[in-house]
Amino acid sequence: MTTSTNKEDTVPHPRHDDIRKLLEDGHSDLAISRTLGISRKTAALHRRQLGIPPHYANADSTHCRHGHPFNADNKAFNTSGHRYCRACVRQRQCGRKRTWVPVVPDEIAVERAVAGDPPERLTPRERAQAVLALRARQLSAQQAAERVGCTPRTVWRIQARHQAAA
């Protein structure tokens, strides 16, 4: 029994067709890996096999290097006149630079935590407000931690941060 190793006899996997289509449409390896759930190395391997050059964002590109489309909402220009992707800038600010956006804590969640029935998840700001309210009522760190659903060390840390700011 012999098996055929001729490339013409093999049927491409459906995912290969998807990768080829996205590469021919000009998407980057990173965008393809996120879309199809494959590694960037696999996308780069297919790109090299097809003879498609790497994706570089230039003046004619329809997508940024991360695969976001350059449409009216997403395209912007910096002071030097270079085009950039607003979605990439938003992700970088939220994920890496840790720019803090002022958020109003949920007062009902704070009241529930003070009463001893905290919601399943408190934001750090809500937890801090509940701890400070409980400590103002002269509860111990252990009692405040039990009501809010955290550790006594967290209570001490919140209280120290508040005293340092005052």
Coordinates of C-alpha atoms in Angstrom, one line a residue:
M1 CA 0.0 0.0 0.0
T2 CA 1.4 3.4 -1.0
T3 CA 0.3 6.8 0.1
S4 CA 0.4 9.8 -2.2
T5 CA 2.5 12.7 -1.0
N6 CA 1.7 14.9 -3.9
K7 CA 0.5 18.3 -2.8
E8 CA -2.2 18.4 -5.5
D9 CA -3.9 15.4 -3.9
T10 CA -4.2 16.9 -0.5
V11 CA -7.2 18.9 0.4
P12 CA -6.5 22.0 2.4
H13 CA -7.9 22.3 5.9
P14 CA -10.8 24.8 6.1
R15 CA -8.8 26.9 8.5
H16 CA -6.0 27.2 5.9
D17 CA -8.5 28.8 3.6
D18 CA -9.5 31.3 6.3
I19 CA -5.9 32.2 7.0
R20 CA -5.2 32.6 3.3
K21 CA -8.2 34.9 2.8
L22 CA -7.3 37.1 5.7
L23 CA -3.7 37.3 4.6
E24 CA -4.7 38.3 1.1
D25 CA -7.0 40.9 2.5
G26 CA -4.0 42.5 4.1
H27 CA -4.5 41.6 7.8
S28 CA -1.5 41.3 10.1
D29 CA -0.3 38.1 11.7
L30 CA -1.4 39.4 15.1
A31 CA -4.9 40.2 13.8
I32 CA -5.2 36.8 12.2
S33 CA -4.0 35.0 15.4
R34 CA -6.6 36.9 17.5
T35 CA -9.4 36.3 15.0
L36 CA -8.8 32.6 14.4
G37 CA -7.3 31.6 17.7
I38 CA -4.0 30.5 16.2
S39 CA -0.5 31.5 17.1
R40 CA 1.3 34.4 15.4
K41 CA 4.0 32.0 14.2
T42 CA 1.4 29.9 12.4
A43 CA 0.0 33.0 10.6
A44 CA 3.6 34.1 9.7
L45 CA 4.4 30.6 8.4
H46 CA 1.3 30.7 6.1
R47 CA 2.2 34.2 5.0
R48 CA 5.8 33.1 4.0
Q49 CA 4.4 30.0 2.3
L50 CA 2.1 32.1 0.2
G51 CA 4.9 34.6 -0.6
I52 CA 2.9 37.5 1.0
P53 CA 5.2 40.2 2.5
P54 CA 4.8 41.2 6.1
H55 CA 2.0 43.6 7.0
Y56 CA 3.2 47.2 7.4
A57 CA 0.8 50.0 8.0
N58 CA 1.4 52.6 5.3
A59 CA -0.6 55.4 3.7
D60 CA -2.7 53.0 1.6
S61 CA -3.4 50.4 4.4
T62 CA -7.0 49.8 5.3
H63 CA -6.2 48.4 8.7
C64 CA -3.6 49.1 11.4
R65 CA -0.9 46.6 12.3
H66 CA -3.2 45.1 14.9
G67 CA -6.1 44.6 12.5
H68 CA -8.3 47.6 13.5
P69 CA -9.9 49.1 10.4
F70 CA -9.0 52.7 9.5
N71 CA -12.5 54.1 9.3
A72 CA -13.7 57.6 10.2
D73 CA -14.2 56.8 13.9
N74 CA -10.9 55.0 14.4
K75 CA -8.4 57.0 12.3
A76 CA -6.6 60.1 13.7
F77 CA -3.5 62.1 12.9
N78 CA -0.9 63.3 15.4
T79 CA 0.7 66.8 15.3
S80 CA 3.4 65.6 12.8
G81 CA 0.7 64.5 10.4
H82 CA 1.2 60.7 10.9
R83 CA -1.9 58.5 11.0
Y84 CA -2.5 56.4 14.1
C85 CA -5.2 54.0 15.3
R86 CA -7.4 55.3 18.1
A87 CA -8.3 51.7 19.2
C88 CA -4.7 50.8 19.7
V89 CA -4.1 54.0 21.7
R90 CA -7.1 53.3 23.9
Q91 CA -6.0 49.7 24.6
R92 CA -2.5 50.9 25.5
Q93 CA -3.8 53.6 27.9
C94 CA -6.2 51.2 29.6
G95 CA -3.9 48.2 29.8
R96 CA -0.3 49.4 30.1
K97 CA -0.1 53.0 31.2
R98 CA -2.7 52.6 33.9
T99 CA -4.4 55.9 33.4
W100 CA -7.0 56.2 36.1
V101 CA -10.4 57.4 35.1
P102 CA -12.4 59.0 37.9
V103 CA -15.3 56.7 38.7
V104 CA -18.2 57.3 41.0
P105 CA -18.6 54.4 43.4
D106 CA -21.9 52.7 43.7
E107 CA -23.4 54.1 46.9
I108 CA -25.8 51.1 47.3
A109 CA -22.9 48.7 47.2
V110 CA -21.1 50.7 49.8
E111 CA -24.2 50.7 52.0
R112 CA -24.6 47.0 51.6
A113 CA -21.0 46.4 52.6
V114 CA -21.3 48.6 55.7
A115 CA -24.5 46.7 56.7
G116 CA -22.6 43.4 56.4
D117 CA -24.1 42.1 53.1
P118 CA -21.5 43.1 50.5
P119 CA -22.1 42.3 46.8
E120 CA -20.1 39.6 45.2
R121 CA -17.6 42.0 43.8
L122 CA -16.7 45.4 45.2
T123 CA -14.5 47.8 43.3
P124 CA -11.4 48.9 45.2
R125 CA -12.9 52.4 45.6
E126 CA -16.2 51.0 47.0
R127 CA -14.2 48.7 49.3
A128 CA -12.2 51.7 50.6
Q129 CA -15.3 53.8 51.2
A130 CA -17.0 50.9 53.1
V131 CA -13.8 50.3 55.2
L132 CA -13.5 54.0 56.1
A133 CA -17.1 54.2 57.1
L134 CA -16.8 51.1 59.3
R135 CA -13.6 52.4 60.9
A136 CA -15.3 55.7 61.6
R137 CA -18.0 53.7 63.6
Q138 CA -15.1 52.4 65.8
L139 CA -15.2 48.8 64.5
S140 CA -12.0 46.8 64.7
A141 CA -10.1 45.9 61.6
Q142 CA -11.2 42.3 62.0
Q143 CA -14.9 43.2 62.2
A144 CA -14.6 45.6 59.3
A145 CA -12.9 43.0 57.2
E146 CA -15.6 40.4 57.9
R147 CA -18.3 42.9 56.9
V148 CA -16.7 44.0 53.7
G149 CA -15.3 40.6 52.7
C150 CA -11.6 41.3 52.7
T151 CA -8.6 40.7 55.0
P152 CA -7.7 42.7 58.1
R153 CA -4.4 43.6 56.3
T154 CA -6.5 45.2 53.5
V155 CA -8.3 47.2 56.1
W156 CA -5.1 48.4 57.6
R157 CA -3.7 49.3 54.2
I158 CA -6.8 51.3 53.2
Q159 CA -6.7 53.2 56.5
A160 CA -3.0 54.0 56.2
R161 CA -3.5 55.2 52.7
H162 CA -6.3 57.5 53.8
Q163 CA -4.3 58.9 56.7
A164 CA -1.3 59.6 54.5
A165 CA -3.5 61.5 52.0
A166 CA -5.1 63.6 54.8

